[in-house]
Tab-separated table of C-alpha atoms and ligand atoms in Angstrom:
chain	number	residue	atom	x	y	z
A	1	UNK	CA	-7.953	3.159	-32.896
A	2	UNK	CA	-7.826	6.507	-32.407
A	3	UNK	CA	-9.845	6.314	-29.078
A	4	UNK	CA	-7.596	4.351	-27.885
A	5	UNK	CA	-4.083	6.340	-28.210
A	6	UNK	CA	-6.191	9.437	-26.766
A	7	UNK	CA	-7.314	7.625	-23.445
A	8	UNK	CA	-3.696	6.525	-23.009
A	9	UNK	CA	-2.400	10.002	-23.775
A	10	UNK	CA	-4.537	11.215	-21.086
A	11	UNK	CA	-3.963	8.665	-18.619
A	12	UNK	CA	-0.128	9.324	-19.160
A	13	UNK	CA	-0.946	12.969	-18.570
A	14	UNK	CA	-2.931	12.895	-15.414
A	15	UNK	CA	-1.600	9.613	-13.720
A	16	UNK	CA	1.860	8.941	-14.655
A	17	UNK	CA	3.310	12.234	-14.470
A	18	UNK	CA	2.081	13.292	-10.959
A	19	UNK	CA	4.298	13.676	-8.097
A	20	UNK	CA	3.724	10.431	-6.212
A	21	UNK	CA	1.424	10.917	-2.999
A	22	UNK	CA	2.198	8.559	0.071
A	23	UNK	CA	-0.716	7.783	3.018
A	24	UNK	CA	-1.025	9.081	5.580
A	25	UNK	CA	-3.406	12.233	3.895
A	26	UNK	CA	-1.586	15.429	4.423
A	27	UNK	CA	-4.607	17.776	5.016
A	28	UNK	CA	-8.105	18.228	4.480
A	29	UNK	CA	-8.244	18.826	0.773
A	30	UNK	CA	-8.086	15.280	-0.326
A	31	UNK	CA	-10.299	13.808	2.605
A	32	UNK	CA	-12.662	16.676	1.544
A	33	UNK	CA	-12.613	14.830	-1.940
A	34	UNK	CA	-13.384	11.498	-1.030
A	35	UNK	CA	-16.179	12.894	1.231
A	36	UNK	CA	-17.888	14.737	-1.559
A	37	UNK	CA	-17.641	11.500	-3.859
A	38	UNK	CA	-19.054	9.346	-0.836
A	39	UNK	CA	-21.961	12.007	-0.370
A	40	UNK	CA	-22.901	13.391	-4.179
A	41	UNK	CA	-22.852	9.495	-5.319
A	42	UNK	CA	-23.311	7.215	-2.462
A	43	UNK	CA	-25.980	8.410	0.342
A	44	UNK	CA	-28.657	9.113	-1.813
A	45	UNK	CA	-29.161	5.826	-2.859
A	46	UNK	CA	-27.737	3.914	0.029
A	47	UNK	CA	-28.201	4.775	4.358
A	48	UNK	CA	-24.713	2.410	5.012
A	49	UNK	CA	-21.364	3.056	3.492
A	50	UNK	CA	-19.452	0.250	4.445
A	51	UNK	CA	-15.660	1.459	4.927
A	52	UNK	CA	-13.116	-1.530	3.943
A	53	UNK	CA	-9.286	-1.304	4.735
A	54	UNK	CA	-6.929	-3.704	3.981
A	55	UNK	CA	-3.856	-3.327	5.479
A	56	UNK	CA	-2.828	-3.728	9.025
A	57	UNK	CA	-4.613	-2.076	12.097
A	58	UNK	CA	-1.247	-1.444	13.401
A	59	UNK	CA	-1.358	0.712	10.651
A	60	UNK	CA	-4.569	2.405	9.995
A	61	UNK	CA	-3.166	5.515	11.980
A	62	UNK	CA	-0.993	6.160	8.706
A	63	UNK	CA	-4.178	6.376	6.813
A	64	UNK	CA	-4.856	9.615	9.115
A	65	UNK	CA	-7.462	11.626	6.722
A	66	UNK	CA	-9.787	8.890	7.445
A	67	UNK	CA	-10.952	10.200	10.654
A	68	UNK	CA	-12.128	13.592	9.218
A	69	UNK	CA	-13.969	11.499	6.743
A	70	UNK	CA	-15.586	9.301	8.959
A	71	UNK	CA	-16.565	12.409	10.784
A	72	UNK	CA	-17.995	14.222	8.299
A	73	UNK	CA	-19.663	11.563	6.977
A	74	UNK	CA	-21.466	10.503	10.207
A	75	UNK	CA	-23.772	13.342	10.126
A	76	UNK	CA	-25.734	12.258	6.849
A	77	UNK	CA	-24.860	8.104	6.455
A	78	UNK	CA	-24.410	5.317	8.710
A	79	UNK	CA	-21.152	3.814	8.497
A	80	UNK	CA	-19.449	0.095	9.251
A	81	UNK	CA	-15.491	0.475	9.493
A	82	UNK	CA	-14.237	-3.272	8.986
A	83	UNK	CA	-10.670	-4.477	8.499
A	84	UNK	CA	-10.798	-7.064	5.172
A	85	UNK	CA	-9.900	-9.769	6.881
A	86	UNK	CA	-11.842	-9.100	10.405
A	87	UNK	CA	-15.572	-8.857	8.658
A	88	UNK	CA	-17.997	-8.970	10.884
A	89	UNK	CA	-20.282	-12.389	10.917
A	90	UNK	CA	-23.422	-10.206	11.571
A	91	UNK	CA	-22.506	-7.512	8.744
A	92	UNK	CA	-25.510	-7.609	6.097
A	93	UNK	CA	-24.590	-7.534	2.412
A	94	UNK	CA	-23.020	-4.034	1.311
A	95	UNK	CA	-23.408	-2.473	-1.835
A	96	UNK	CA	-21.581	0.643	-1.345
A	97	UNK	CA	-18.054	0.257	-0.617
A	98	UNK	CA	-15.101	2.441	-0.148
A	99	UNK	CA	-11.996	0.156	-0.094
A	100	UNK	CA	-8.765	1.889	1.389
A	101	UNK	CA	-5.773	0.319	-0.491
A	102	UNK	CA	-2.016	0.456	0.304
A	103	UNK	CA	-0.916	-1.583	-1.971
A	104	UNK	CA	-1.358	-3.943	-4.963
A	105	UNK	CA	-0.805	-6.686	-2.440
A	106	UNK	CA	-3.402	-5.210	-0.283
A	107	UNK	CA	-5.768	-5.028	-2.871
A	108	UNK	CA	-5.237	-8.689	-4.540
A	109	UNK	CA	-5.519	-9.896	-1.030
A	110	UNK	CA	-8.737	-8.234	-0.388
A	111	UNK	CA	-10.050	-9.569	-3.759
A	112	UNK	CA	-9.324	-13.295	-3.557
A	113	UNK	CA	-10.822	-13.446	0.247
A	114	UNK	CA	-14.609	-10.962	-1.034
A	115	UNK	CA	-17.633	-13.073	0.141
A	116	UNK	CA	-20.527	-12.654	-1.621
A	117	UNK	CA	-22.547	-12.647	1.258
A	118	UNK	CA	-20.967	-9.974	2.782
A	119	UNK	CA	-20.200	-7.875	-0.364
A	120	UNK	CA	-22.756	-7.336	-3.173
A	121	UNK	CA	-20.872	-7.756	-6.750
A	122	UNK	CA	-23.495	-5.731	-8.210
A	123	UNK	CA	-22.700	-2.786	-5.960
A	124	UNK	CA	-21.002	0.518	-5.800
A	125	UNK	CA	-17.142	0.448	-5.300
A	126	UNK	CA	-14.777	3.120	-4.561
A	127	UNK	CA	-11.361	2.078	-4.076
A	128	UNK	CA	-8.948	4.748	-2.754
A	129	UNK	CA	-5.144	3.655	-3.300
A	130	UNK	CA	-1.865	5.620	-3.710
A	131	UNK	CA	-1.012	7.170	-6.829
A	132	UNK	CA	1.879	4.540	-7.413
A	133	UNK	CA	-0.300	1.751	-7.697
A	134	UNK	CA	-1.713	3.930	-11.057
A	135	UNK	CA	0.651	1.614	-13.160
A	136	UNK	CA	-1.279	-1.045	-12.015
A	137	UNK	CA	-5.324	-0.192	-13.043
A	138	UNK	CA	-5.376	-2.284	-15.742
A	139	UNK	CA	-4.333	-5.090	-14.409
A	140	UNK	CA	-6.810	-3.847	-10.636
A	141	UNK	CA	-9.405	-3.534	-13.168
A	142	UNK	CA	-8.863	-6.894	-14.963
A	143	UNK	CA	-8.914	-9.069	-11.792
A	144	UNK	CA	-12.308	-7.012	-10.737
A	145	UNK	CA	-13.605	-8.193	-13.867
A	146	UNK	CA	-13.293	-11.555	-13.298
A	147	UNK	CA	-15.278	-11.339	-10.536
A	148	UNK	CA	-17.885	-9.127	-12.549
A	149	UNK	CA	-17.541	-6.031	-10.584
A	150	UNK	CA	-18.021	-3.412	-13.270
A	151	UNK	CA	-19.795	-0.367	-10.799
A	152	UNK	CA	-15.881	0.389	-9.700
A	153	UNK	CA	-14.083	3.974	-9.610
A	154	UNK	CA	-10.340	3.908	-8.985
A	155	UNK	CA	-9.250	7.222	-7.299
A	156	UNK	CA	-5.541	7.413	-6.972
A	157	UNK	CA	-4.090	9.915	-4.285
A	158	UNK	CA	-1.934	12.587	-5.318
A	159	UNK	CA	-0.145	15.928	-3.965
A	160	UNK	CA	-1.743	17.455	-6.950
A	161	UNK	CA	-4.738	20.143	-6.346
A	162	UNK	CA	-7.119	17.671	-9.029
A	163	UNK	CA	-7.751	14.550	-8.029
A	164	UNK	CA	-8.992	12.409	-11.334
A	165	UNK	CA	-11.293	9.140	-11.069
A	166	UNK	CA	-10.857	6.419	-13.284
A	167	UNK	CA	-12.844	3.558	-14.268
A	168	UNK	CA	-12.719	0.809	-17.023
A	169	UNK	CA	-15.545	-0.372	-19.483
A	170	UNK	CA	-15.846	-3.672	-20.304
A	171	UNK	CA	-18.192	-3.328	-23.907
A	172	UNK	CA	-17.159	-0.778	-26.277
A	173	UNK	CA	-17.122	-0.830	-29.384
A	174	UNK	CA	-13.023	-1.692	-30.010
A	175	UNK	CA	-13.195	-4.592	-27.428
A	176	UNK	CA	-14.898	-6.989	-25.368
A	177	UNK	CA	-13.881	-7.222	-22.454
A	178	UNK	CA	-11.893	-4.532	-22.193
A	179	UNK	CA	-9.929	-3.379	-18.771
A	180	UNK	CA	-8.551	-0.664	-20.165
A	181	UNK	CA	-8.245	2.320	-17.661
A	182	UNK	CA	-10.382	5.357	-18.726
A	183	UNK	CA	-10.737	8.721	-16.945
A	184	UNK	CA	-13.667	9.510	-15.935
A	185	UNK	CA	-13.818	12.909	-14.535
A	186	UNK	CA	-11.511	14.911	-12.028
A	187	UNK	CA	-11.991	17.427	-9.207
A	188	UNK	CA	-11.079	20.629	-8.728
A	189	UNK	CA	-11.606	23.184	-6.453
A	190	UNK	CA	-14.611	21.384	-4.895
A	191	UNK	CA	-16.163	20.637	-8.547
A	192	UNK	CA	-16.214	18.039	-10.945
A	193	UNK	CA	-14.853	19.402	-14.157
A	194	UNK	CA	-16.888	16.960	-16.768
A	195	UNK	CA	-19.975	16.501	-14.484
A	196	UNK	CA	-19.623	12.628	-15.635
A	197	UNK	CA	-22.143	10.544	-14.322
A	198	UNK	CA	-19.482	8.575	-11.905
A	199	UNK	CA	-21.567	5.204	-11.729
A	200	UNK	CA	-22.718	4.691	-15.559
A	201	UNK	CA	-24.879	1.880	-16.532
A	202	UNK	CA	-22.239	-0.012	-18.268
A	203	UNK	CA	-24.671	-3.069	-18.902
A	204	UNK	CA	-26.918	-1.292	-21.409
A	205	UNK	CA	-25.209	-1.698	-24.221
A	206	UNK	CA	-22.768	-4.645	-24.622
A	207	UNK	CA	-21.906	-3.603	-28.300
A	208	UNK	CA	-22.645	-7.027	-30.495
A	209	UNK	CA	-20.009	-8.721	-28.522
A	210	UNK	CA	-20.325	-12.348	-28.031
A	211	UNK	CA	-21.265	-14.386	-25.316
A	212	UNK	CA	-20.963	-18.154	-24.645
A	213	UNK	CA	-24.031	-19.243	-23.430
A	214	UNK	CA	-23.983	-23.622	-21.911
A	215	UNK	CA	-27.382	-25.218	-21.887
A	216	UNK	CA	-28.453	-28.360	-22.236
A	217	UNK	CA	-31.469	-30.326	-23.158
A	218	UNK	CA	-34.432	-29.717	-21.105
A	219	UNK	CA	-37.975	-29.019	-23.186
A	220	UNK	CA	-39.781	-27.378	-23.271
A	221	UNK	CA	-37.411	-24.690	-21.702
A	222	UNK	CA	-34.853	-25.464	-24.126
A	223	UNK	CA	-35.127	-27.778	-27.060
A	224	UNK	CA	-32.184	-28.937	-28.730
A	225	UNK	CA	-32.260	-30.513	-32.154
A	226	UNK	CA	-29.278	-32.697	-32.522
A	227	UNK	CA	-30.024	-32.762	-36.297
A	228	UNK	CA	-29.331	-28.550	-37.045
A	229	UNK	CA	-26.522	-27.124	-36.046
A	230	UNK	CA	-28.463	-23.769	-35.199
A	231	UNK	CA	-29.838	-22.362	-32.461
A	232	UNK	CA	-31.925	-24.123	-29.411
A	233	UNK	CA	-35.491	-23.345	-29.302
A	234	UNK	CA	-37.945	-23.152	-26.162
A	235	UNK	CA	-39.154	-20.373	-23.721
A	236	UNK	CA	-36.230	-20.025	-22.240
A	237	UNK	CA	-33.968	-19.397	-25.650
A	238	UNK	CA	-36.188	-17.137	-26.565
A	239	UNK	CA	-36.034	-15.192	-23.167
A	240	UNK	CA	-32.396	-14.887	-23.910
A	241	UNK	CA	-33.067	-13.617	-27.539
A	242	UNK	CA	-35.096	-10.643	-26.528
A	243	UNK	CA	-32.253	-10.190	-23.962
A	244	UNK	CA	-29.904	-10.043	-26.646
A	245	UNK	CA	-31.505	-7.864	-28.675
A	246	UNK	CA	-32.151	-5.534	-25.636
A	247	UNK	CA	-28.347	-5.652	-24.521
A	248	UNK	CA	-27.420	-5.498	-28.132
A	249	UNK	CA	-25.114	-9.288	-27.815
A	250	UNK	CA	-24.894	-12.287	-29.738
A	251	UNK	CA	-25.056	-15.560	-28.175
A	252	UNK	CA	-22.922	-18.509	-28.952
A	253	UNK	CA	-24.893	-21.909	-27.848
A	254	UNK	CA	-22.676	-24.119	-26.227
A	255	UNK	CA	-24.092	-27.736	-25.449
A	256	UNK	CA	-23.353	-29.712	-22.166
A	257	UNK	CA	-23.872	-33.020	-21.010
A	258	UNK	CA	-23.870	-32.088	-17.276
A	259	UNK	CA	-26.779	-30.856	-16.456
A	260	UNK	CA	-27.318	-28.380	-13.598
A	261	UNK	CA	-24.492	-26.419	-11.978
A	262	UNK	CA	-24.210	-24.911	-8.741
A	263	UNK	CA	-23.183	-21.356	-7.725
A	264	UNK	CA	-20.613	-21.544	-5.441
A	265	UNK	CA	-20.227	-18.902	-2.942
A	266	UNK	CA	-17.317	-17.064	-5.067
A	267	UNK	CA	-19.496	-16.446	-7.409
A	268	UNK	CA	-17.903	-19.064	-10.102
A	269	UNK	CA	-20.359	-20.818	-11.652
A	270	UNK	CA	-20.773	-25.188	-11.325
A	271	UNK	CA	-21.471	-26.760	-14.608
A	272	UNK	CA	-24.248	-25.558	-16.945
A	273	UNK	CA	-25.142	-22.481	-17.696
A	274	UNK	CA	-22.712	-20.410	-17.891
A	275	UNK	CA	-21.855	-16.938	-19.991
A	276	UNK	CA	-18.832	-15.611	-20.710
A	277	UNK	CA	-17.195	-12.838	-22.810
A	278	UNK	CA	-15.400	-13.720	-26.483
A	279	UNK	CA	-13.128	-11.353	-27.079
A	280	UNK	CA	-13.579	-9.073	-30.424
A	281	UNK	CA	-11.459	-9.822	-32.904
B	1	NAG	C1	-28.410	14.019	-3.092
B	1	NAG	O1	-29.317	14.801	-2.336
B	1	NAG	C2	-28.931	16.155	-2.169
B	1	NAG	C3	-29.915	16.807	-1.241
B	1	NAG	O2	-31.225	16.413	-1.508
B	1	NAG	C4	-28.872	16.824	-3.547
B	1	NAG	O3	-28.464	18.159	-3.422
B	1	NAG	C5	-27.886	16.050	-4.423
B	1	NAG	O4	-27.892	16.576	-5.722
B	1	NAG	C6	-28.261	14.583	-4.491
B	1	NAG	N1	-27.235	13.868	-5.218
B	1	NAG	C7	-27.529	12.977	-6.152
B	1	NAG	C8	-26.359	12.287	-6.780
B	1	NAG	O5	-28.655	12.726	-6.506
B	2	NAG	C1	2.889	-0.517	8.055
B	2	NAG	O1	3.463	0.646	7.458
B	2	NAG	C2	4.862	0.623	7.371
B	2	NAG	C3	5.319	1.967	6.831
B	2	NAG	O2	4.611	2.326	5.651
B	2	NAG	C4	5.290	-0.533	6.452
B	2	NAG	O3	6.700	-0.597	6.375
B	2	NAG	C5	4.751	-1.839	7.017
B	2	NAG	O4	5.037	-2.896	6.124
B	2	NAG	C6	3.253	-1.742	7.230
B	2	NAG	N1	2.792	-2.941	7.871
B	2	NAG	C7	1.860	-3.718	7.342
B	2	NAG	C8	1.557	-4.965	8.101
B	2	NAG	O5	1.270	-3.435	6.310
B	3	NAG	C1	-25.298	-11.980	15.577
B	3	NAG	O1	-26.701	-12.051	15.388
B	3	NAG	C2	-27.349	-12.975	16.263
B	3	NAG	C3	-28.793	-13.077	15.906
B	3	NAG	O2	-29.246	-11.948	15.214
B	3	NAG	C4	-27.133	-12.537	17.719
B	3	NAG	O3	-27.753	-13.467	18.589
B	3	NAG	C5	-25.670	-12.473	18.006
B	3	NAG	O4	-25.445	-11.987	19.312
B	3	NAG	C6	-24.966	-11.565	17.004
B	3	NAG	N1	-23.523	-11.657	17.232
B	3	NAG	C7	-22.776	-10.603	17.475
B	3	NAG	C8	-21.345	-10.906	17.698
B	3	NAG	O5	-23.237	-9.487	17.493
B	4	NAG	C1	-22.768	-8.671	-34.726
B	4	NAG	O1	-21.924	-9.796	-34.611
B	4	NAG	C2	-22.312	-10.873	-35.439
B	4	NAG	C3	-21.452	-12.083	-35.102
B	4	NAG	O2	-20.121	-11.726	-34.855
B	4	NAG	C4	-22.196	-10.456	-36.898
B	4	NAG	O3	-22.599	-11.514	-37.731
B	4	NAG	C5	-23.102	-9.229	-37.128
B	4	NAG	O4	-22.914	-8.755	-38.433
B	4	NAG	C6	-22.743	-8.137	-36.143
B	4	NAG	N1	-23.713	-7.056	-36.288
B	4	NAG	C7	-23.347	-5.802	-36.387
B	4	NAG	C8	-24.456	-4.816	-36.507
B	4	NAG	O5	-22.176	-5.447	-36.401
């Protein structure tokens, strides 16, 4: 438990505390963070950064640091600049996204509208936001878990000379499922003071937590013996065993009657098939 009381000590520390920062950015300090994130973490694995806002054109002016950024980041990335809710029909699927937030609104808004086919859910997200809305990462980082967007940094903006990043990890070894906010590193003075790696592999390890796995009967894939209550056998089960063992999980078998599902374009899952995350108890 221990763990846990520290990370909320610190988050009090660095997050609660601060002197609350209001867009537009006052000077070139902070956009001169964000850059450095974007370019030390984002360009050398991706050529676009895809820059999402979400709140009103009329008001993007406000948001006035973004030009410098934009400008500095020109010279080494190509970047798309797209309101949420204005995306173009042509864009190509992004996986590194910086997501300009006003407000919890803004943000929920921009969540429940994310196409998949414009937005990878596997990708790289920074979302930039207002040091007010710090009271609300847990619950940010619990509705980007539902969509299974776990490559997310939250950087709040403050009138503080550090700026701290923040991130959440679903499997550890307290919880499953966890959207706890965590600190992940913060700069100063042009450096990173921990030298965290900001975009961990958080899907190594899923720390024996247990996941509901829905299959059916389809041999010799999967063969289910009505009979025993155990496990299924077939290729496919075992597939999933040396998964398991690999991502350190247990599986829970969960028979349906419906047999295949669709994906729909949310990203929620049709019928069979499906995993999801038991919490630890
Ligand atoms: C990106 O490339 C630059 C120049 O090659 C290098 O200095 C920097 O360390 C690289 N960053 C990462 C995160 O690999
Ligand atoms: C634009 O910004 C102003 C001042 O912050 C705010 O009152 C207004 O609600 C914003 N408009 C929209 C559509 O977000
Ligand atoms: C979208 O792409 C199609 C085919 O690639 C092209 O014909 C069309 O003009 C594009 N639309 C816009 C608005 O760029
Ligand atoms: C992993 O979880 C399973 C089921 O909850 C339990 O039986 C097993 O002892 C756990 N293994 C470890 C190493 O904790």
């Amino acid at each position: 438990m221990w763990k846990k009381t520290l990370i909320i000590f610190l988050l009090h520390s660095a997050c609660g505390k601060l002197s609350d920062f209001e867009l537009p950015l006052d000077n070139g300090r902070k956009s001169h963070t964000i850059t450095q994130i974007i370019l030390d973490h984002f360009i050398n694995i991706s050529e676009t950064i895809n820059v999402v806002y979400t709140f009103s054109d009329a008001n993007i002016s406000t948001f006035e640091g973004i030009d410098t950024i934009m400008m500095e980041l020109e010279q080494s990335a190509t970047l798309t600049l797209e309101h949420y809710t204005k995306i173009h029909p042509n864009m190509t699927k992004q996986s590194h996204n910086v997501v300009l937030c006003e407000s919890i609104e803004s943000f929920n808004s921009f969540l429940s509208t994310i196409n998949p086919n414009y937005f990878n859910f596997q990708g790289y997200y920074l979302i930039i936001m207002p040091s007010r809305l710090c009271e609300y990462m847990s619950d940010m980082f619990a509705t980007l878990w539902s969509l299974h967007i776990v490559n997310v940094n939250l950087l709040p903006l403050t009138s503080n000379d550090d700026d701290f990043i923040y991130t959440y990890y679903p499997f550890t070894s307290l919880d499953c499922g966890s959207t706890l906010p965590v600190q992940l590193d913060n700069y100063r003075d042009g450096k990173w003071m921990e030298k965290n790696e900001l975009f961990p592999n958080k899907m190594k390890d899923l720390f024996n937590c247990t996941l509901s796995v829905v299959t059916f009967d389809i041999p010799p894939f999967i063969k289910i013996d009505k009979e025993e209550n155990d496990s299924p056998n077939g290729i496919e089960v075992i597939l999933m065993s040396v998964l398991a063992l690999k991502m350190n999980f247990n599986i829970k078998w969960i028979y349906s009657e419906e047999l295949w599902g669709e994906i729909y374009g949310n990203g929620d899952w049709g019928t069979s098939l499906q995993v999801k995350v038991e919490t630890k108890t």
